[in-house]
Short mmCIF file of C-alpha atoms and ligand atoms in Angstrom, two decimals:
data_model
loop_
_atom_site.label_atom_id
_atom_site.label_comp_id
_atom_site.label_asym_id
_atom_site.label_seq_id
_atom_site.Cartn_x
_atom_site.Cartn_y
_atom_site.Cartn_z
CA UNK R 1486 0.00 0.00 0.00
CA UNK R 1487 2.88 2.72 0.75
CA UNK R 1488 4.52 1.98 -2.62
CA UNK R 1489 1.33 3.23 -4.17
CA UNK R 1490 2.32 7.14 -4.05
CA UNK R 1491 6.47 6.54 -4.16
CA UNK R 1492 8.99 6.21 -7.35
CA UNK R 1493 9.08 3.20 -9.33
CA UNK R 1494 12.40 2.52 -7.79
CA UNK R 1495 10.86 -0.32 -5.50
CA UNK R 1496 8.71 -1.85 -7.71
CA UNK R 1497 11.69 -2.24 -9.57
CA UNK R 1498 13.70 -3.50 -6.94
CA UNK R 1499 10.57 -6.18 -5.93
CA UNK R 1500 10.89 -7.49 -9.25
CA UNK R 1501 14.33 -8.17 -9.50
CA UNK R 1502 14.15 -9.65 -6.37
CA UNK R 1503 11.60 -11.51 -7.26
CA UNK R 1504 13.52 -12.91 -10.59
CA UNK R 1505 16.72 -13.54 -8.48
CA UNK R 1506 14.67 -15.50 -6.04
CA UNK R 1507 13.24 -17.56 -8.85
CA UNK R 1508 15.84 -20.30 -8.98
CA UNK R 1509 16.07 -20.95 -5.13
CA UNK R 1510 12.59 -22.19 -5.74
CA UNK R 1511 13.46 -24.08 -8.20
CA UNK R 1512 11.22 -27.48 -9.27
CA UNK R 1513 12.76 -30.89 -7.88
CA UNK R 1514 15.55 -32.20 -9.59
CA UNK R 1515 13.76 -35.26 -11.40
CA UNK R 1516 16.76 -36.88 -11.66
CA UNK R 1517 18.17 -37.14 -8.46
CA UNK R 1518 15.02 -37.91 -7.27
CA UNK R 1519 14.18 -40.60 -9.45
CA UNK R 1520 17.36 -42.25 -8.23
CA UNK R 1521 16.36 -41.89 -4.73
CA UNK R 1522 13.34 -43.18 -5.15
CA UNK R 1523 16.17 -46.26 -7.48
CA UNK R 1524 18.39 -46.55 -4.23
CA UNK R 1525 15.47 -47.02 -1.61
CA UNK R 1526 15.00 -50.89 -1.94
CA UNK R 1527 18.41 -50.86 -1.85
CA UNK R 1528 19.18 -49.15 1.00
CA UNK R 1529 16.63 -51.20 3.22
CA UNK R 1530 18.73 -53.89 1.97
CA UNK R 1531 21.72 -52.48 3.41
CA UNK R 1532 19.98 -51.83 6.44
CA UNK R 1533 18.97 -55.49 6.81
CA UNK R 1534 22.40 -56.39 6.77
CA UNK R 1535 23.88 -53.90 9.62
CA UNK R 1536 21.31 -54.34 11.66
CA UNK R 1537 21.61 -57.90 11.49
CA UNK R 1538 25.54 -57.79 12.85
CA UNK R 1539 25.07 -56.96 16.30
CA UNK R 1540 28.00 -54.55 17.16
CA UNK R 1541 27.91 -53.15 20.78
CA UNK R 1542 30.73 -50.69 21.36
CA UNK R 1543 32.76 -53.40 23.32
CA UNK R 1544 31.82 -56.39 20.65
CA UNK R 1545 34.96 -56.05 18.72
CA UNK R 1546 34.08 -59.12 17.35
CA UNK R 1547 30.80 -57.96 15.99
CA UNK R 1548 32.27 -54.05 15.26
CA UNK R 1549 35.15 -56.24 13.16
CA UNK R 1550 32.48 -57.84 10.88
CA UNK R 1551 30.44 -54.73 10.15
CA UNK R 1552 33.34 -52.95 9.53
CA UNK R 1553 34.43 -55.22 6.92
CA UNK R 1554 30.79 -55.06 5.21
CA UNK R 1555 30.98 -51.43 5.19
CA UNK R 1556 34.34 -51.12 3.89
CA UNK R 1557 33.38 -53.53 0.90
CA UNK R 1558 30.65 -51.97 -0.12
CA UNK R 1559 32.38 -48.08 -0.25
CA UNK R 1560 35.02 -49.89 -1.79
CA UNK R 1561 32.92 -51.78 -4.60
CA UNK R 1562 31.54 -47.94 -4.86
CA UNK R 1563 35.13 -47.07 -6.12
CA UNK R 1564 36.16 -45.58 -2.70
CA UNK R 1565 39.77 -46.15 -1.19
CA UNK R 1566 39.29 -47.36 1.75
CA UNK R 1567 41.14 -47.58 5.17
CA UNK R 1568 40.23 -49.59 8.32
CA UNK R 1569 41.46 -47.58 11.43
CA UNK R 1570 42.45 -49.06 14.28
CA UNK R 1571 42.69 -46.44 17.35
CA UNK R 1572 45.45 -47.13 19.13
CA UNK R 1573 48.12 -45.12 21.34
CA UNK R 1574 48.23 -41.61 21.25
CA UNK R 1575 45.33 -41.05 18.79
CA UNK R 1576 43.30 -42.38 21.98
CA UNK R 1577 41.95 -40.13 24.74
CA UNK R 1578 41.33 -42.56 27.16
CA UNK R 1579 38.43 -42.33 29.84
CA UNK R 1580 37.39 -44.35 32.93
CA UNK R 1581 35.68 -46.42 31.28
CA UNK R 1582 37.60 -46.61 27.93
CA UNK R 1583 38.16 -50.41 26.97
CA UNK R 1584 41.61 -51.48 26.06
CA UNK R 1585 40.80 -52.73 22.50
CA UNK R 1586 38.62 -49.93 20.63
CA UNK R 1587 37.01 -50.91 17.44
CA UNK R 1588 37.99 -49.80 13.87
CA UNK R 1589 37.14 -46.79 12.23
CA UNK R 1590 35.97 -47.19 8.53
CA UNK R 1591 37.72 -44.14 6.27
CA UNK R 1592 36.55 -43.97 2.70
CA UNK R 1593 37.73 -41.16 0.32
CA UNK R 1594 36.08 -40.54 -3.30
CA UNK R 1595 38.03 -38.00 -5.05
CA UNK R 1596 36.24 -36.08 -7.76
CA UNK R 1597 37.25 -33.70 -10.15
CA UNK R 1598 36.11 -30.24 -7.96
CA UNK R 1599 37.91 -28.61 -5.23
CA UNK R 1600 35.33 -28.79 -2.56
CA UNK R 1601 36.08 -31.12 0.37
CA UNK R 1602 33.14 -32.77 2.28
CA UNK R 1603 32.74 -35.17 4.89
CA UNK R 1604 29.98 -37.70 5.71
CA UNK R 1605 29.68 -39.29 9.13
CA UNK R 1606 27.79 -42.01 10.78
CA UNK R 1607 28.59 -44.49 13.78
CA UNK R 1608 28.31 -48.33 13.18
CA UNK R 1609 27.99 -49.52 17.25
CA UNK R 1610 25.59 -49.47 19.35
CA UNK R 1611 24.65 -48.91 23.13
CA UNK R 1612 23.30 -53.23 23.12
CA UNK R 1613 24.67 -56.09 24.78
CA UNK R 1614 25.64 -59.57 22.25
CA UNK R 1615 22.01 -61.72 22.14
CA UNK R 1616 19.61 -58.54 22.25
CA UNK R 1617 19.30 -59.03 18.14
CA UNK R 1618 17.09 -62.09 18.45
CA UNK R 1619 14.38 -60.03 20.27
CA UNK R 1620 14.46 -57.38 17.66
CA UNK R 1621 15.58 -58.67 14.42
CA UNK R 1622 14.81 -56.79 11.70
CA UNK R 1623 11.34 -56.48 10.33
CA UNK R 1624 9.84 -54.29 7.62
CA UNK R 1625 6.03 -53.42 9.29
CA UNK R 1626 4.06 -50.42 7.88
CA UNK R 1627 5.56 -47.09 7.14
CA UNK R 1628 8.08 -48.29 10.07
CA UNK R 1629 11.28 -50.54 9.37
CA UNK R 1630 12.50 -52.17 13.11
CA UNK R 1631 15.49 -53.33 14.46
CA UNK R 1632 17.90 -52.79 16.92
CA UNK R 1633 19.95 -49.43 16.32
CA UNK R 1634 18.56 -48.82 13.49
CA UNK R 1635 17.91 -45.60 14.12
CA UNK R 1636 20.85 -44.95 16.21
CA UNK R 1637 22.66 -44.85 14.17
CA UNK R 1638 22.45 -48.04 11.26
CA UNK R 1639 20.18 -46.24 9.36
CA UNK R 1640 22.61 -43.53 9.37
CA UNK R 1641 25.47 -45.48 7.83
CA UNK R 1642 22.83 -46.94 5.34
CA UNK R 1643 21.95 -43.52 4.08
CA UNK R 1644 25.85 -42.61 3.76
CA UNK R 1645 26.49 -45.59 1.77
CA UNK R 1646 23.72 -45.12 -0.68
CA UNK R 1647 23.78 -41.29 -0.89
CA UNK R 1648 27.40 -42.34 -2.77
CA UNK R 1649 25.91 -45.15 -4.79
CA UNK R 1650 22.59 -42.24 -5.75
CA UNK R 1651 25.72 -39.58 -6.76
CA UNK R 1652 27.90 -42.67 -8.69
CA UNK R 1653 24.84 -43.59 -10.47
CA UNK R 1654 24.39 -40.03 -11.86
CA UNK R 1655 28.07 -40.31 -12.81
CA UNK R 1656 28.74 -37.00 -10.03
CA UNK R 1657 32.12 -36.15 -9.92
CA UNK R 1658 32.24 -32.50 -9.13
CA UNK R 1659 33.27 -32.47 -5.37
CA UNK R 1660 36.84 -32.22 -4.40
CA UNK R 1661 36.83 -35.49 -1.72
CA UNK R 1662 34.19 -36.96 -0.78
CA UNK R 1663 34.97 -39.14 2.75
CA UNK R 1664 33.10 -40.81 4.25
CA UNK R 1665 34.16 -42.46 8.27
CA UNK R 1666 32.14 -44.67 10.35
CA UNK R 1667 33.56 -44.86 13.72
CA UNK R 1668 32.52 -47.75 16.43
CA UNK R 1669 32.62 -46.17 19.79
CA UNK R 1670 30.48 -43.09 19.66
CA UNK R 1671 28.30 -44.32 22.43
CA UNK R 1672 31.59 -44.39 24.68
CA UNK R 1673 32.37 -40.97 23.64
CA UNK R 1674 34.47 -41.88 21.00
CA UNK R 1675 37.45 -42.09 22.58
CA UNK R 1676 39.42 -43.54 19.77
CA UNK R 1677 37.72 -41.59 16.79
CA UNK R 1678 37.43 -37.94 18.21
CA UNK R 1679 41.12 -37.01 17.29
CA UNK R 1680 40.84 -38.23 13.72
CA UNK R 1681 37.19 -36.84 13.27
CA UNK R 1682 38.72 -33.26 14.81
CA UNK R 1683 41.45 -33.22 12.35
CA UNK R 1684 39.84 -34.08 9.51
CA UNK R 1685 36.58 -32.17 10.24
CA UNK R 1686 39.35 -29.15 10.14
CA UNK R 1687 40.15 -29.72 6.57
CA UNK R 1688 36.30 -29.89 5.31
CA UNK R 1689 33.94 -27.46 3.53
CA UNK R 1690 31.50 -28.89 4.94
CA UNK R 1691 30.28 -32.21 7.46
CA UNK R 1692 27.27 -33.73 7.36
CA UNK R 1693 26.48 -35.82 10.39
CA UNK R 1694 23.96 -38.73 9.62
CA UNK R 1695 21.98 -39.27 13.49
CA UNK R 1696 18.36 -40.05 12.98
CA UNK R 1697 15.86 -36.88 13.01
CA UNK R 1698 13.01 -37.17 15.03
CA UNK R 1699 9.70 -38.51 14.53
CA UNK R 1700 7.87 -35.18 16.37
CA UNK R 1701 9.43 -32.44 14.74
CA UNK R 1702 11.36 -33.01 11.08
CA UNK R 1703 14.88 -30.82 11.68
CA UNK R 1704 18.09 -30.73 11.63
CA UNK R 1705 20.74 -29.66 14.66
CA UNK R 1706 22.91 -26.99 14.29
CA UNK R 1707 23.80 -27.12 18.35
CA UNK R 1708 24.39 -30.10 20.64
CA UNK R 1709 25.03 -30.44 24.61
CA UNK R 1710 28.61 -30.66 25.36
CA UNK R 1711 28.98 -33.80 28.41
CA UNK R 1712 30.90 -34.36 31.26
CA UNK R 1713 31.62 -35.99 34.19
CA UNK R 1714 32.61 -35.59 37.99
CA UNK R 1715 33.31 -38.16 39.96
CA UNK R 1716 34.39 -38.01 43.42
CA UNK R 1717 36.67 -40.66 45.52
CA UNK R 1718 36.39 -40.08 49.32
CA UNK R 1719 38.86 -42.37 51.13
CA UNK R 1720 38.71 -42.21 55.03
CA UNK R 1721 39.72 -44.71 57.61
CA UNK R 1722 37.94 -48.00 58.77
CA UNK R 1723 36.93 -48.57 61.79
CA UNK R 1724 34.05 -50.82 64.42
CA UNK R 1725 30.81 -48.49 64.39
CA UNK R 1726 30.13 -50.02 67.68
CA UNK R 1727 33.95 -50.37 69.68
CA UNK R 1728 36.08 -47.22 67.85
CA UNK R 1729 33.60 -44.96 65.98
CA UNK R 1730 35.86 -42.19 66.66
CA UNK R 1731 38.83 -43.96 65.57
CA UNK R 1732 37.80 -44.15 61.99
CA UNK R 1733 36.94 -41.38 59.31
CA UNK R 1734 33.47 -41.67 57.69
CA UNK R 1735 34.22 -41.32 53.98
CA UNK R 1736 30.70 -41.26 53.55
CA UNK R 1737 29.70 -38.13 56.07
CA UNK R 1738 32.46 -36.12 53.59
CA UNK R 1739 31.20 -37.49 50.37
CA UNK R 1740 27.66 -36.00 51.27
CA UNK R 1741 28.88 -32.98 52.84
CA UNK R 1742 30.32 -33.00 48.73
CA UNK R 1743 27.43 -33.68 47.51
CA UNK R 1744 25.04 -31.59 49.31
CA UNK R 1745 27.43 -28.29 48.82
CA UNK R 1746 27.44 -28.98 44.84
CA UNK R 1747 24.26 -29.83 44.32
CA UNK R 1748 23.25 -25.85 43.36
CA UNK R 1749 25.84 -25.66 40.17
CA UNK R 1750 23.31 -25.88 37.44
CA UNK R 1751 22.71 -22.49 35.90
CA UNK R 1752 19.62 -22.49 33.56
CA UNK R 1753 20.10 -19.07 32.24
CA UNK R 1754 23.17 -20.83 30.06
CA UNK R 1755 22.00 -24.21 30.04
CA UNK R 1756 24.20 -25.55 32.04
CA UNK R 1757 23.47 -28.35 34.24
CA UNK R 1758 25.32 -30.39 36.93
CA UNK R 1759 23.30 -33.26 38.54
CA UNK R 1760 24.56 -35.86 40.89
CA UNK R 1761 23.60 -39.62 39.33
CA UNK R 1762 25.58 -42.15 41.18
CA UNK R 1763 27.00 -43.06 44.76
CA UNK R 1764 28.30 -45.43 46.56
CA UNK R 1765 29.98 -46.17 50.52
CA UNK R 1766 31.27 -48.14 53.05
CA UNK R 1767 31.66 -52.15 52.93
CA UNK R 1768 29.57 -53.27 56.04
CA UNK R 1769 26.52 -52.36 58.49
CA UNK R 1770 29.16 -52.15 61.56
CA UNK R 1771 31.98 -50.60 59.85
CA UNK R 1772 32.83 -46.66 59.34
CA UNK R 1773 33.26 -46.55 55.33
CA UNK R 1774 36.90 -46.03 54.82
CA UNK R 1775 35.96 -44.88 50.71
CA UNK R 1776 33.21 -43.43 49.14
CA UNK R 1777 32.60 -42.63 45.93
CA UNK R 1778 30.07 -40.32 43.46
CA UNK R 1779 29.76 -39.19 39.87
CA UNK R 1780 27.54 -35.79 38.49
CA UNK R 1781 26.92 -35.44 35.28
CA UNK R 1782 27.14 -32.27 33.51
CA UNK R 1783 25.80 -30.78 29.98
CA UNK R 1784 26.90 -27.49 28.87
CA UNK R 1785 26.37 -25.27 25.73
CA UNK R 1786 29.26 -23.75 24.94
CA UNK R 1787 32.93 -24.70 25.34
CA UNK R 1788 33.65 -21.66 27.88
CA UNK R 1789 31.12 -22.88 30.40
CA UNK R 1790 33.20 -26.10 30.86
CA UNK R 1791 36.01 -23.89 32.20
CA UNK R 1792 33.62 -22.05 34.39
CA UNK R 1793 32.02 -25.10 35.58
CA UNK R 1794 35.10 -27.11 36.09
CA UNK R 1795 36.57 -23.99 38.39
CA UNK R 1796 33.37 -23.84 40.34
CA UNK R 1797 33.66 -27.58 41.32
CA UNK R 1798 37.91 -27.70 42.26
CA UNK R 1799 36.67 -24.49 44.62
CA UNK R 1800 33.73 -25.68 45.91
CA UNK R 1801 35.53 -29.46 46.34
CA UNK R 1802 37.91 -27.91 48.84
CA UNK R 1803 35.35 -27.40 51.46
CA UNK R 1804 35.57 -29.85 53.72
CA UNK R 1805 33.22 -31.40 56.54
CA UNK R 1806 35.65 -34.54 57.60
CA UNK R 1807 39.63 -32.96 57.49
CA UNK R 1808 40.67 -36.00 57.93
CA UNK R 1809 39.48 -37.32 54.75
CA UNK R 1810 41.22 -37.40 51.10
CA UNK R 1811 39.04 -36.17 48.58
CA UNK R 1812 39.59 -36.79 45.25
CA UNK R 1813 38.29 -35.22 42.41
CA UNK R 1814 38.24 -35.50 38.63
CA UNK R 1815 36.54 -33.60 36.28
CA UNK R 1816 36.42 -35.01 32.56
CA UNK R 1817 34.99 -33.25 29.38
CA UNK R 1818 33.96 -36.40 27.89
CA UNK R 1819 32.32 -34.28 24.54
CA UNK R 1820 32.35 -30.78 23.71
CA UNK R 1821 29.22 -29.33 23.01
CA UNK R 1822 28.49 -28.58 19.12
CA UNK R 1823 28.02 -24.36 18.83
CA UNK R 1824 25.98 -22.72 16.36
CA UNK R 1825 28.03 -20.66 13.37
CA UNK R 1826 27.34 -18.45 10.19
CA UNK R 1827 28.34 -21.34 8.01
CA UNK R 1828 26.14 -24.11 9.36
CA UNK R 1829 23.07 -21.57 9.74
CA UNK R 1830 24.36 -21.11 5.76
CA UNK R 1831 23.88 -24.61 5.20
CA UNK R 1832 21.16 -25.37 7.18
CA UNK R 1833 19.29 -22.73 5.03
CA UNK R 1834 20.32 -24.50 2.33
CA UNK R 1835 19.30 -27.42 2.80
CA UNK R 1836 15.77 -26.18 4.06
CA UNK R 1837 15.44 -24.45 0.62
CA UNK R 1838 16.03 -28.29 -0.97
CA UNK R 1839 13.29 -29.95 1.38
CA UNK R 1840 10.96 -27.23 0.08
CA UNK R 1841 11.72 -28.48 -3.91
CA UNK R 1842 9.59 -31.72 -2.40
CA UNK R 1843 7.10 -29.50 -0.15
CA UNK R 1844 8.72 -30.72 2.94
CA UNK R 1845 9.39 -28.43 6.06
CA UNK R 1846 12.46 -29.34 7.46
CA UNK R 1847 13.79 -27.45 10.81
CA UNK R 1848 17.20 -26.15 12.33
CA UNK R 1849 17.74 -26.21 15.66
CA UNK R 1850 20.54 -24.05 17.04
CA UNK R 1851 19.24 -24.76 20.66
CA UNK R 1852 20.72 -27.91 22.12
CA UNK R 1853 18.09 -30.55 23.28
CA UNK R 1854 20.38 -32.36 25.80
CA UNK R 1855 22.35 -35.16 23.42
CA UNK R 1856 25.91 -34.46 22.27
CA UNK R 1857 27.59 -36.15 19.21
CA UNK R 1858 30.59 -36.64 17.47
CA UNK R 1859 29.16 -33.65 14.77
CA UNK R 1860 30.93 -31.70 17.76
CA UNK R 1861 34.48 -33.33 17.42
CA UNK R 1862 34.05 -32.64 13.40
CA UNK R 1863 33.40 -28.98 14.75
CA UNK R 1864 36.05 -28.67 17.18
CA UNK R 1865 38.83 -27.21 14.64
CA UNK R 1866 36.12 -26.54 11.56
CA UNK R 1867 36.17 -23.84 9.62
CA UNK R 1868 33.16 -25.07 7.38
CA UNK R 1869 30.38 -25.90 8.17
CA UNK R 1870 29.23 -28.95 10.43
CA UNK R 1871 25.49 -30.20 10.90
CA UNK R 1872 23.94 -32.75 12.67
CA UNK R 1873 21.09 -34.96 11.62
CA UNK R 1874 20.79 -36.03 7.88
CA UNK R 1875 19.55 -39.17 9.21
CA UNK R 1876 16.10 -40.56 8.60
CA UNK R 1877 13.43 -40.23 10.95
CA UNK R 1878 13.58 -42.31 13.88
CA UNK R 1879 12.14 -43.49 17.42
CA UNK R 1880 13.59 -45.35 20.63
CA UNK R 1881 17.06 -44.93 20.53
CA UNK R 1882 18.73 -46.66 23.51
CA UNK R 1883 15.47 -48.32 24.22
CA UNK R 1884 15.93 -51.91 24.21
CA UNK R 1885 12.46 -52.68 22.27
CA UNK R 1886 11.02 -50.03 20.07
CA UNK R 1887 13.77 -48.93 17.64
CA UNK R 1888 12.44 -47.86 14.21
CA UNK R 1889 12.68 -45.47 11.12
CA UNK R 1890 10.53 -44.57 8.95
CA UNK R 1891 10.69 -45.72 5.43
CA UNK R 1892 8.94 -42.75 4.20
CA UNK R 1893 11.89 -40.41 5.15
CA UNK R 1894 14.60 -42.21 3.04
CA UNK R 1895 13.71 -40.94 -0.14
CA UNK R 1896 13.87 -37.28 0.74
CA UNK R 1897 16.49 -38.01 3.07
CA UNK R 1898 18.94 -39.34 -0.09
CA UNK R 1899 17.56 -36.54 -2.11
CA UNK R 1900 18.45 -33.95 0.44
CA UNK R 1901 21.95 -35.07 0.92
CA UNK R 1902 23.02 -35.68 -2.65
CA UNK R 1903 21.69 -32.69 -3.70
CA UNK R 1904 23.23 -30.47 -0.97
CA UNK R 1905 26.92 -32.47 -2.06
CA UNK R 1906 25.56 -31.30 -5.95
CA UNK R 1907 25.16 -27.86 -4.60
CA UNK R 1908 28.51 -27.17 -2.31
CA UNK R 1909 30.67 -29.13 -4.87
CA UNK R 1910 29.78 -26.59 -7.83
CA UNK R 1911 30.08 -23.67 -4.95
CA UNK R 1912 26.13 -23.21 -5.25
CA UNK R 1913 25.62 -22.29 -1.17
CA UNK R 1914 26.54 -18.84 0.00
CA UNK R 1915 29.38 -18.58 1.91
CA UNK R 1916 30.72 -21.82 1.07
ZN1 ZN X 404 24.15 -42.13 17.75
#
């Protein structure tokens, strides 16, 4: 209505703007979308067969197999291909880090481009050995079942046949292409976050491939960073009944601990510090001579762990019981993935591709609570790194109700191949 008595001037202006606009609306490719629809049967197939190798984080035996399938198939898709094992220095060992870690799958396609992008997925799984013959895998519906199927086979599945969707089409134009499967993310990938951080530094662009949600169709831009406390009181034994005074209660110090940090979470930044786990003394009639407790924390950005980690090694110096040792250790077990003008960039992007096949697809730059190895890609990045290409998907960590939904692959492939199209021939700003 204002433009009505003004210059021409914006009218002009709409109109070009309205022309340039034009192509980012542009109708589905029919091509690549006619070879999604190609690669679907193919990729349940796929799916059948990593679901169907059980491959816990600590089932090296299992990780070794799938591994091996994985490899073959990138490999018969004209990748070179490297199995990884983590060993030494390249691994950050935790409490609860097994000796033997399982191998990381590296595939590289090199094209004819300059554009470097990365493609990651995790092959294990949070499951003990025997859980697969509960929850084979079954094809029911809209839904295909299994266990981690959604976290994260299906994943791995799409990775492998986004490749096969851009070989059929003969696509070449990217730079390198890898593609790397580690097998501990579910114990923090202690083995795979080094090589993940270094070569998520030399990307473009990384597309992580965790499941999207069943709720709310988006992808993450953000994810919690998680750590640990844990707290090792030792004191002196002694009979509760005869010598109560000549003993020191680890356990009166370990909840003075507790009780005096249990006020750290700050939900202005997110941050949040709850204590999970405890455990003192030996007997009934004995004063405990250890004691023992773990928090765990989730932060949103990397400079509330060092605010966090200071609060505690203050606070932890209070102490009820002199006597006692207290021992504390605070580990950042995963940094938390931040927010950035490149993956808002590419998130936008890739929003603008859903819409070619009238699907609304999200980005979330607010962390919902679950951290991922997206964040070690991110660590060093000076691209663009964002989490959840992955079909849609319910009951992760669940031990009977994992599933995906078949209806998501199609777009899924389509969105992925065509974002690769698009940042190999330099197609999204800023990239
Ligand atoms: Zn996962």
């Amino acid at each position: 209505m204002k433009f009505a008595h003004t210059t021409f001037a914006p009218l002009v202006f709409a109109i070009a703007g309205f022309a340039a606009m034009a192509p980012a609306q542009a109708a589905k490719d029919a091509q690549v979308l006619a070879e999604a629809a190609k690669q679907k049967r193919a990729l349940l197939e796929t799916l059948k067969e990593y679901v169907s190798i059980e491959s816990g984080s600590r089932d090296l035996e299992g990780l070794d197999k799938l591994a091996n399938l994985i490899a073959g198939k990138l490999r018969a898709l004209g990748g070179k291909v490297e199995l990884i094992e983590p060993t030494g220095d390249a691994v950050y060992r935790m409490e609860d880090t097994p000796e033997k870690i399982g191998k990381v799958v590296r595939a590289t396609f090199t094209g004819t481009g300059t554009k470097k992008i990365m493609l990651i997925a995790h092959m294990d799984t949070v499951y003990q050995r025997g859980m697969l013959e509960k929850q084979p895998f079954r094809v029911e519906g809209d839904k295909a079942w299994g266990l981690g199927i959604a976290d994260d086979k299906q994943g791995v599945a799409v990775i492998t046949h986004v490749v096969a969707l851009l070989k059929a089409l003969d696509f070449k134009d990217y730079g390198t292409l890898t593609v790397l499967v580690n097998a501990d993310e579910e114990i923090s990938s202690p083995g795979s976050r080094s090589l993940i951080t270094k070569l998520g530094s030399e990307q473009d662009a990384v597309l992580s491939f965790e499941g999207a949600s069943i709720k709310e169709d988006k992808l993450s831009l953000a994810t919690a960073g998680i750590a640990s406390v844990t707290l090792n009181v030792s004191g002196k034994a002694s009979h509760a009944g005869s010598a109560p005074e000549a003993g020191v209660n680890a356990l009166y110090e370990l909840s003075h601990q507790i009780l005096q940090m249990r006020d750290l979470s700050d939900p202005a930044t997110g941050l949040k510090m709850n204590w999970t786990i405890a455990k003192a003394g030996t007997n009934r009639n004995v004063i405990p001579a250890s004691a023992s407790a773990g928090a765990d924390v989730r932060v949103l950005k990397v400079s509330d762990y060092d605010r966090i980690e200071k609060q505690v090694q203050e606070r932890v110096k209070k102490q009820l019981v002199p006597e006692a040792k207290v021992d504390m250790r605070f580990e950042r077990r995963r940094p938390p993935l931040e927010a950035n003008n490149a993956s808002r960039a590419m998130a936008a992007h890739s929003q603008g591709i859903y819409k070619e096949l009238d699907r609304p697809l999200g980005a979330d730059a607010v962390a919902a609570g679950g951290g991922t190895d997206a964040a070690f890609a991110a660590r060093q990045a000076k691209g663009a790194v964002v989490e959840r290409y992955g079909l849609q998907g319910f009951g992760a960590h669940s031990a009977d109700a994992e599933y995906v939904l078949i209806d998501s692959i199609e777009p899924r492939l389509y969105l992925a191949a065509r974002l690769i199209m698009d940042i190999s021939r330099g197609q999204v700003p800023g990239m």
